[in-house]
mmCIF file of C-alpha atoms in Angstrom:
data_model
loop_
_atom_site.group_PDB
_atom_site.id
_atom_site.type_symbol
_atom_site.label_atom_id
_atom_site.label_comp_id
_atom_site.label_asym_id
_atom_site.label_seq_id
_atom_site.Cartn_x
_atom_site.Cartn_y
_atom_site.Cartn_z
ATOM 1 C CA UNK A 174 -32.087 0.310 -47.784
ATOM 2 C CA UNK A 175 -35.581 0.196 -46.282
ATOM 3 C CA UNK A 176 -36.623 2.668 -43.593
ATOM 4 C CA UNK A 177 -37.006 -0.188 -41.109
ATOM 5 C CA UNK A 178 -33.517 -1.513 -41.898
ATOM 6 C CA UNK A 179 -32.031 1.981 -41.598
ATOM 7 C CA UNK A 180 -33.615 2.537 -38.171
ATOM 8 C CA UNK A 181 -32.431 -0.891 -36.985
ATOM 9 C CA UNK A 182 -28.862 -0.199 -38.140
ATOM 10 C CA UNK A 183 -28.931 3.211 -36.467
ATOM 11 C CA UNK A 184 -30.143 1.779 -33.163
ATOM 12 C CA UNK A 185 -27.496 -0.969 -33.188
ATOM 13 C CA UNK A 186 -24.803 1.611 -33.879
ATOM 14 C CA UNK A 187 -25.967 3.829 -31.038
ATOM 15 C CA UNK A 188 -26.130 0.835 -28.707
ATOM 16 C CA UNK A 189 -22.557 -0.194 -29.536
ATOM 17 C CA UNK A 190 -21.354 3.387 -29.100
ATOM 18 C CA UNK A 191 -23.027 3.575 -25.697
ATOM 19 C CA UNK A 192 -21.452 0.267 -24.680
ATOM 20 C CA UNK A 193 -18.033 1.461 -25.804
ATOM 21 C CA UNK A 194 -18.427 4.726 -23.891
ATOM 22 C CA UNK A 195 -19.594 2.892 -20.781
ATOM 23 C CA UNK A 196 -16.557 0.600 -21.015
ATOM 24 C CA UNK A 197 -14.240 3.594 -21.335
ATOM 25 C CA UNK A 198 -15.823 5.216 -18.286
ATOM 26 C CA UNK A 199 -15.410 2.166 -16.083
ATOM 27 C CA UNK A 200 -12.851 2.787 -13.340
ATOM 28 C CA UNK A 201 -9.436 1.312 -14.035
ATOM 29 C CA UNK A 202 -8.295 -1.159 -11.394
ATOM 30 C CA UNK A 203 -5.267 -0.048 -9.403
ATOM 31 C CA UNK A 204 -2.394 -2.510 -9.057
ATOM 32 C CA UNK A 205 -1.055 -2.692 -5.492
ATOM 33 C CA UNK A 206 2.431 -4.153 -5.243
ATOM 34 C CA UNK A 207 3.458 -5.666 -1.902
ATOM 35 C CA UNK A 208 7.189 -6.157 -1.408
ATOM 36 C CA UNK A 209 8.198 -9.422 0.277
ATOM 37 C CA UNK A 210 11.627 -10.275 1.663
ATOM 38 C CA UNK A 211 13.047 -12.873 4.077
ATOM 39 C CA UNK A 212 12.091 -11.924 7.625
ATOM 40 C CA UNK A 213 9.234 -9.536 6.818
ATOM 41 C CA UNK A 214 6.523 -9.153 9.457
ATOM 42 C CA UNK A 215 3.370 -11.028 8.464
ATOM 43 C CA UNK A 216 0.791 -8.558 9.780
ATOM 44 C CA UNK A 217 2.675 -5.631 8.225
ATOM 45 C CA UNK A 218 1.878 -7.115 4.836
ATOM 46 C CA UNK A 219 -1.221 -9.239 5.446
ATOM 47 C CA UNK A 220 -3.206 -6.642 7.402
ATOM 48 C CA UNK A 221 -3.190 -4.131 4.526
ATOM 49 C CA UNK A 222 -3.492 -6.954 1.965
ATOM 50 C CA UNK A 223 -6.724 -8.109 3.611
ATOM 51 C CA UNK A 224 -8.215 -4.681 2.975
ATOM 52 C CA UNK A 225 -6.840 -4.153 -0.537
ATOM 53 C CA UNK A 226 -7.811 -7.704 -1.484
ATOM 54 C CA UNK A 227 -11.421 -7.079 -0.447
ATOM 55 C CA UNK A 228 -11.611 -4.276 -3.018
ATOM 56 C CA UNK A 229 -11.628 -6.837 -5.819
ATOM 57 C CA UNK A 230 -13.422 -4.666 -8.374
ATOM 58 C CA UNK A 231 -11.041 -1.773 -7.857
ATOM 59 C CA UNK A 232 -7.717 -3.328 -6.904
ATOM 60 C CA UNK A 233 -5.377 -6.070 -8.090
ATOM 61 C CA UNK A 234 -2.867 -7.363 -5.545
ATOM 62 C CA UNK A 235 0.636 -8.349 -6.660
ATOM 63 C CA UNK A 236 3.335 -9.764 -4.392
ATOM 64 C CA UNK A 237 6.875 -9.054 -5.555
ATOM 65 C CA UNK A 238 10.380 -9.956 -4.360
ATOM 66 C CA UNK A 239 13.916 -10.258 -5.720
ATOM 67 C CA UNK A 240 13.074 -13.854 -6.633
ATOM 68 C CA UNK A 241 9.634 -15.295 -7.279
ATOM 69 C CA UNK A 242 8.430 -18.161 -5.112
ATOM 70 C CA UNK A 243 8.286 -18.849 -1.358
ATOM 71 C CA UNK A 244 9.533 -16.151 1.020
ATOM 72 C CA UNK A 245 9.982 -16.985 4.717
ATOM 73 C CA UNK A 246 8.311 -14.492 7.054
ATOM 74 C CA UNK A 247 9.578 -13.381 10.467
ATOM 75 C CA UNK A 248 7.050 -15.824 11.921
ATOM 76 C CA UNK A 249 8.604 -18.763 10.071
ATOM 77 C CA UNK A 250 5.862 -19.559 7.565
ATOM 78 C CA UNK A 251 6.137 -18.950 3.836
ATOM 79 C CA UNK A 252 4.297 -16.571 1.548
ATOM 80 C CA UNK A 253 4.637 -16.627 -2.221
ATOM 81 C CA UNK A 254 6.067 -13.804 -4.288
ATOM 82 C CA UNK A 255 4.280 -13.839 -7.645
ATOM 83 C CA UNK A 256 6.670 -11.540 -9.480
ATOM 84 C CA UNK A 257 10.344 -10.644 -9.418
ATOM 85 C CA UNK A 258 11.707 -7.129 -9.466
ATOM 86 C CA UNK A 259 12.580 -7.706 -13.131
ATOM 87 C CA UNK A 260 9.163 -8.896 -14.339
ATOM 88 C CA UNK A 261 6.890 -6.913 -12.033
ATOM 89 C CA UNK A 262 4.200 -5.140 -14.099
ATOM 90 C CA UNK A 263 3.213 -1.496 -13.776
ATOM 91 C CA UNK A 264 2.101 -0.618 -10.247
ATOM 92 C CA UNK A 265 -0.168 2.161 -9.040
ATOM 93 C CA UNK A 266 0.421 1.730 -5.319
ATOM 94 C CA UNK A 267 3.406 0.269 -3.475
ATOM 95 C CA UNK A 268 3.427 -1.245 0.026
ATOM 96 C CA UNK A 269 6.650 -1.929 1.931
ATOM 97 C CA UNK A 270 6.267 -3.955 5.147
ATOM 98 C CA UNK A 271 8.824 -4.075 7.927
ATOM 99 C CA UNK A 272 10.362 -6.853 9.971
ATOM 100 C CA UNK A 273 13.739 -7.941 11.290
ATOM 101 C CA UNK A 274 14.769 -8.802 7.729
ATOM 102 C CA UNK A 275 15.061 -5.064 7.049
ATOM 103 C CA UNK A 276 18.402 -5.004 8.877
ATOM 104 C CA UNK A 277 20.087 -6.907 6.045
ATOM 105 C CA UNK A 278 18.036 -5.380 3.272
ATOM 106 C CA UNK A 279 19.086 -1.778 3.907
ATOM 107 C CA UNK A 280 22.484 -2.764 2.473
ATOM 108 C CA UNK A 281 21.026 -4.451 -0.617
ATOM 109 C CA UNK A 282 21.605 -2.068 -3.525
ATOM 110 C CA UNK A 283 19.342 -3.970 -5.928
ATOM 111 C CA UNK A 284 16.385 -3.644 -3.567
ATOM 112 C CA UNK A 285 17.039 0.016 -2.776
ATOM 113 C CA UNK A 286 17.396 0.948 -6.444
ATOM 114 C CA UNK A 287 14.187 -0.910 -7.338
ATOM 115 C CA UNK A 288 12.286 0.821 -4.533
ATOM 116 C CA UNK A 289 13.551 4.208 -5.650
ATOM 117 C CA UNK A 290 12.604 3.597 -9.287
ATOM 118 C CA UNK A 291 9.160 2.159 -8.546
ATOM 119 C CA UNK A 292 8.297 4.753 -5.940
ATOM 120 C CA UNK A 293 8.844 7.459 -8.551
ATOM 121 C CA UNK A 294 6.308 5.769 -10.829
ATOM 122 C CA UNK A 295 3.446 5.003 -8.439
ATOM 123 C CA UNK A 296 0.612 7.129 -7.108
ATOM 124 C CA UNK A 297 1.353 6.415 -3.436
ATOM 125 C CA UNK A 298 4.145 4.572 -1.651
ATOM 126 C CA UNK A 299 3.184 3.155 1.751
ATOM 127 C CA UNK A 300 5.247 1.590 4.511
ATOM 128 C CA UNK A 301 4.370 -0.239 7.701
ATOM 129 C CA UNK A 302 6.596 -0.346 10.776
ATOM 130 C CA UNK A 303 10.295 -0.275 9.856
ATOM 131 C CA UNK A 304 9.433 -0.592 6.209
ATOM 132 C CA UNK A 305 10.055 3.162 6.517
ATOM 133 C CA UNK A 306 13.668 2.267 7.319
ATOM 134 C CA UNK A 307 13.991 0.774 3.844
ATOM 135 C CA UNK A 308 12.457 3.845 2.251
ATOM 136 C CA UNK A 309 14.826 6.036 4.263
ATOM 137 C CA UNK A 310 17.840 3.947 3.225
ATOM 138 C CA UNK A 311 16.786 4.436 -0.395
ATOM 139 C CA UNK A 312 16.734 8.211 0.155
ATOM 140 C CA UNK A 313 12.992 8.403 -0.458
ATOM 141 C CA UNK A 314 12.157 10.104 2.842
ATOM 142 C CA UNK A 315 14.893 12.747 2.947
ATOM 143 C CA UNK A 316 13.451 16.057 4.102
ATOM 144 C CA UNK A 317 9.998 14.533 4.538
ATOM 145 C CA UNK A 318 7.930 13.730 7.653
ATOM 146 C CA UNK A 319 7.570 10.029 8.412
ATOM 147 C CA UNK A 320 7.027 7.629 11.279
ATOM 148 C CA UNK A 321 7.920 4.049 12.123
ATOM 149 C CA UNK A 322 7.876 1.433 14.891
ATOM 150 C CA UNK A 323 8.087 2.957 18.389
ATOM 151 C CA UNK A 324 9.517 -0.084 20.192
ATOM 152 C CA UNK A 325 12.615 -0.064 17.963
ATOM 153 C CA UNK A 326 12.676 3.656 17.232
ATOM 154 C CA UNK A 327 16.414 4.286 17.520
ATOM 155 C CA UNK A 328 17.332 1.359 15.293
ATOM 156 C CA UNK A 329 14.566 2.042 12.781
ATOM 157 C CA UNK A 330 15.387 5.733 12.319
ATOM 158 C CA UNK A 331 19.188 5.431 12.201
ATOM 159 C CA UNK A 332 19.406 4.955 8.385
ATOM 160 C CA UNK A 333 17.403 8.164 7.874
ATOM 161 C CA UNK A 334 19.316 11.068 9.474
ATOM 162 C CA UNK A 335 17.721 13.521 7.026
ATOM 163 C CA UNK A 336 14.159 12.358 7.621
ATOM 164 C CA UNK A 337 11.772 14.490 9.705
ATOM 165 C CA UNK A 338 10.801 11.621 11.982
ATOM 166 C CA UNK A 339 7.495 12.090 13.824
ATOM 167 C CA UNK A 340 7.616 10.367 17.202
ATOM 168 C CA UNK A 341 3.909 10.500 18.022
ATOM 169 C CA UNK A 342 1.890 9.313 15.042
ATOM 170 C CA UNK A 343 -0.221 6.328 14.106
ATOM 171 C CA UNK A 344 0.620 7.212 10.525
ATOM 172 C CA UNK A 345 1.984 10.186 8.589
ATOM 173 C CA UNK A 346 0.465 11.212 5.258
ATOM 174 C CA UNK A 347 2.862 13.267 3.149
ATOM 175 C CA UNK A 348 0.987 13.146 -0.132
ATOM 176 C CA UNK A 349 2.520 10.419 -2.275
ATOM 177 C CA UNK A 350 4.360 8.942 0.725
ATOM 178 C CA UNK A 351 2.403 7.482 3.657
ATOM 179 C CA UNK A 352 4.218 5.789 6.541
ATOM 180 C CA UNK A 353 2.742 4.045 9.565
ATOM 181 C CA UNK A 354 3.841 3.063 13.034
ATOM 182 C CA UNK A 355 4.332 -0.553 14.079
ATOM 183 C CA UNK A 356 2.584 -3.645 12.724
ATOM 184 C CA UNK A 357 -1.178 -3.226 13.338
ATOM 185 C CA UNK A 358 -0.927 0.508 12.604
ATOM 186 C CA UNK A 359 -0.667 -0.490 8.963
ATOM 187 C CA UNK A 360 -4.355 -1.394 8.999
ATOM 188 C CA UNK A 361 -5.375 2.088 10.140
ATOM 189 C CA UNK A 362 -3.021 3.641 7.606
ATOM 190 C CA UNK A 363 -4.445 1.493 4.803
ATOM 191 C CA UNK A 364 -8.017 2.448 5.676
ATOM 192 C CA UNK A 365 -6.933 6.089 5.571
ATOM 193 C CA UNK A 366 -5.479 5.643 2.069
ATOM 194 C CA UNK A 367 -8.571 3.731 0.932
ATOM 195 C CA UNK A 368 -10.702 6.606 2.233
ATOM 196 C CA UNK A 369 -8.588 9.100 0.272
ATOM 197 C CA UNK A 370 -8.827 7.112 -2.966
ATOM 198 C CA UNK A 371 -12.288 5.570 -2.825
ATOM 199 C CA UNK A 372 -14.190 7.582 -0.223
ATOM 200 C CA UNK A 373 -14.916 7.312 3.481
ATOM 201 C CA UNK A 374 -17.937 5.054 3.059
ATOM 202 C CA UNK A 375 -15.817 2.479 1.253
ATOM 203 C CA UNK A 376 -13.167 2.611 3.989
ATOM 204 C CA UNK A 377 -15.832 2.245 6.680
ATOM 205 C CA UNK A 378 -17.249 -0.769 4.876
ATOM 206 C CA UNK A 379 -13.787 -2.339 4.725
ATOM 207 C CA UNK A 380 -13.285 -1.735 8.460
ATOM 208 C CA UNK A 381 -16.675 -3.260 9.238
ATOM 209 C CA UNK A 382 -15.965 -6.314 7.088
ATOM 210 C CA UNK A 383 -12.871 -7.170 9.111
ATOM 211 C CA UNK A 384 -14.475 -6.031 12.410
ATOM 212 C CA UNK A 385 -11.714 -3.502 13.004
ATOM 213 C CA UNK A 386 -12.009 -0.481 15.300
ATOM 214 C CA UNK A 387 -10.499 2.060 12.934
ATOM 215 C CA UNK A 388 -8.354 4.730 14.627
ATOM 216 C CA UNK A 389 -8.889 7.684 12.315
ATOM 217 C CA UNK A 390 -6.761 10.224 14.170
ATOM 218 C CA UNK A 391 -3.192 10.011 12.802
ATOM 219 C CA UNK A 392 -1.823 11.482 16.057
ATOM 220 C CA UNK A 393 -3.384 8.715 18.191
ATOM 221 C CA UNK A 394 -0.299 6.913 19.446
ATOM 222 C CA UNK A 395 -0.168 5.570 23.030
ATOM 223 C CA UNK A 396 2.939 3.575 22.130
ATOM 224 C CA UNK A 397 5.091 6.688 21.758
ATOM 225 C CA UNK A 398 4.672 7.468 25.452
ATOM 226 C CA UNK A 399 5.012 3.813 26.434
ATOM 227 C CA UNK A 400 8.445 3.705 24.804
ATOM 228 C CA UNK A 401 9.549 7.106 26.152
ATOM 229 C CA UNK A 402 9.288 9.012 22.876
ATOM 230 C CA UNK A 403 6.579 11.528 23.755
#
């Protein structure tokens, strides 16, 4: 082998090694699973999904339900569940919206078992509004602080007698379990989680992109007093 050929081969090898190392060091995209069910509140799901979906290089969004296909929201329009409980791939983050459909779902053993199993596998489980009711019914919030919708507080907290419900909170961060107050509060909660995972600058950019006035104080909650909970 000539000296020139040897140097060329060496440089190609080093280049390929560098490329391989760079590929290995690239951040792995997190899969965010959003649970859909008949009667779920659109903004509970779509508000956070807007933010997660804008993090295209870092996040993959997956909608999941008992059955794949159209799911009717509380507002009467349909959204599509891409995966079933049975064929849902590995998730890193789990989002559970609320809505009037929760009332029936808290008695659905298949859903509760799936939530319990998947929550144990993901990095963070999040709920919006009375999505926390579902988590409570599955036993996932027992002994833990959590919050939920203030307008329907009594109904939403009833399935969780062992939960440390926080009446005044925009959201409650308990490590791998983050719950938010009603509907639009899910946007503030999501920005908080994005900030924790990807940094404050990224969260601020997401808030700016959707022109949202991000409430960063988790105790900011004028609705608690409005509904006589403070």
